[in-house]
Every structure is written in structure tokens, then in C-alpha cells.
mmCIF file of C-alpha atoms in Angstrom:
data_model
loop_
_atom_site.group_PDB
_atom_site.id
_atom_site.type_symbol
_atom_site.label_atom_id
_atom_site.label_comp_id
_atom_site.label_asym_id
_atom_site.label_seq_id
_atom_site.Cartn_x
_atom_site.Cartn_y
_atom_site.Cartn_z
ATOM 1 C CA UNK O 1 -17.747 41.494 -148.534
ATOM 2 C CA UNK O 2 -17.164 42.826 -152.083
ATOM 3 C CA UNK O 3 -18.493 45.715 -154.392
ATOM 4 C CA UNK O 4 -16.390 44.767 -157.236
ATOM 5 C CA UNK O 5 -17.490 42.231 -159.771
ATOM 6 C CA UNK O 6 -14.982 41.240 -162.586
ATOM 7 C CA UNK O 7 -13.582 44.521 -163.329
ATOM 8 C CA UNK O 8 -11.492 47.068 -161.176
ATOM 9 C CA UNK O 9 -14.426 49.739 -160.352
ATOM 10 C CA UNK O 10 -16.857 49.322 -157.750
ATOM 11 C CA UNK O 11 -20.339 47.941 -158.959
ATOM 12 C CA UNK O 12 -21.941 50.178 -156.149
ATOM 13 C CA UNK O 13 -23.737 47.185 -154.597
ATOM 14 C CA UNK O 14 -22.107 45.338 -151.770
ATOM 15 C CA UNK O 15 -22.291 41.709 -151.288
ATOM 16 C CA UNK O 16 -21.729 39.611 -148.224
ATOM 17 C CA UNK O 17 -19.692 36.749 -149.447
ATOM 18 C CA UNK O 18 -19.131 34.922 -145.991
ATOM 19 C CA UNK O 19 -20.793 36.106 -142.666
ATOM 20 C CA UNK O 20 -19.178 35.561 -139.492
ATOM 21 C CA UNK O 21 -19.403 32.002 -137.921
ATOM 22 C CA UNK O 22 -19.477 33.342 -134.032
ATOM 23 C CA UNK O 23 -20.866 36.166 -132.350
ATOM 24 C CA UNK O 24 -19.187 39.460 -131.754
ATOM 25 C CA UNK O 25 -21.466 41.022 -128.930
ATOM 26 C CA UNK O 26 -19.278 42.782 -126.201
ATOM 27 C CA UNK O 27 -15.980 41.905 -128.309
ATOM 28 C CA UNK O 28 -13.064 43.970 -129.380
ATOM 29 C CA UNK O 29 -13.505 43.920 -133.089
ATOM 30 C CA UNK O 30 -10.691 45.742 -135.622
ATOM 31 C CA UNK O 31 -11.514 45.819 -139.246
ATOM 32 C CA UNK O 32 -8.295 45.645 -141.478
ATOM 33 C CA UNK O 33 -8.920 47.311 -144.959
ATOM 34 C CA UNK O 34 -6.526 46.448 -147.407
ATOM 35 C CA UNK O 35 -7.081 49.414 -149.875
ATOM 36 C CA UNK O 36 -9.715 51.842 -149.035
ATOM 37 C CA UNK O 37 -11.147 53.169 -152.608
ATOM 38 C CA UNK O 38 -14.751 54.475 -152.466
ATOM 39 C CA UNK O 39 -15.257 53.541 -148.918
ATOM 40 C CA UNK O 40 -18.631 51.857 -149.784
ATOM 41 C CA UNK O 41 -17.528 48.404 -148.714
ATOM 42 C CA UNK O 42 -16.168 49.364 -145.326
ATOM 43 C CA UNK O 43 -19.207 51.869 -144.360
ATOM 44 C CA UNK O 44 -21.357 48.894 -145.144
ATOM 45 C CA UNK O 45 -19.333 46.463 -142.916
ATOM 46 C CA UNK O 46 -18.939 48.895 -140.392
ATOM 47 C CA UNK O 47 -22.701 49.590 -139.971
ATOM 48 C CA UNK O 48 -23.378 45.696 -140.282
ATOM 49 C CA UNK O 49 -20.987 44.938 -137.476
ATOM 50 C CA UNK O 50 -21.922 48.022 -135.279
ATOM 51 C CA UNK O 51 -25.467 46.409 -135.272
ATOM 52 C CA UNK O 52 -23.967 43.409 -133.298
ATOM 53 C CA UNK O 53 -23.073 45.264 -130.195
ATOM 54 C CA UNK O 54 -19.043 44.705 -130.215
ATOM 55 C CA UNK O 55 -17.304 46.291 -127.349
ATOM 56 C CA UNK O 56 -15.407 48.465 -129.644
ATOM 57 C CA UNK O 57 -14.653 48.514 -133.349
ATOM 58 C CA UNK O 58 -12.004 50.319 -135.127
ATOM 59 C CA UNK O 59 -10.643 50.425 -138.524
ATOM 60 C CA UNK O 60 -6.958 49.993 -139.846
ATOM 61 C CA UNK O 61 -6.524 50.829 -143.530
ATOM 62 C CA UNK O 62 -3.189 50.088 -145.144
ATOM 63 C CA UNK O 63 -3.558 52.227 -148.157
ATOM 64 C CA UNK O 64 -6.170 54.923 -148.899
ATOM 65 C CA UNK O 65 -6.296 56.011 -152.385
ATOM 66 C CA UNK O 66 -7.320 59.499 -153.329
ATOM 67 C CA UNK O 67 -10.817 60.136 -154.766
ATOM 68 C CA UNK O 68 -11.000 61.992 -157.844
ATOM 69 C CA UNK O 69 -13.794 64.651 -157.995
ATOM 70 C CA UNK O 70 -14.611 65.274 -161.672
#
């Protein structure tokens, strides 16, 4: 999944680059996010995976950037 085009800022539109090859229904799923920036992609991914009925769905974020509110 990606919400970035060629730049370093989110485009605001999430794109699925590669979908899952197998079902996650009834399985324990852990999403590992490298850098949490706006949360747009992660929110979209979480909602998409939740709809596939996993047993559990958790998130691990390695680095969370502070969001500037101008």
C-alpha cells in the first residue's frame, strides 16, 4: 500500500500495490508499520483487513512522527 507518489509528502490517496495471496480469516494478524506519518495508509489498511474477519488485528509502529498543526 502507498499514499506517496514520487515525493516525500502524502498524496492523500491510498493505493493497493499488492493484495494478499491468502485469506486471513480467523488468523492472528500483526501490521508492522515502519514510519507512521499521517496515519492515512495505516487507517485504510486496518479497515480493509478488519473486513476480512481476522481473529485478532494489531499494529506495531517502529517510528511515529509528530504531526505539525499549523
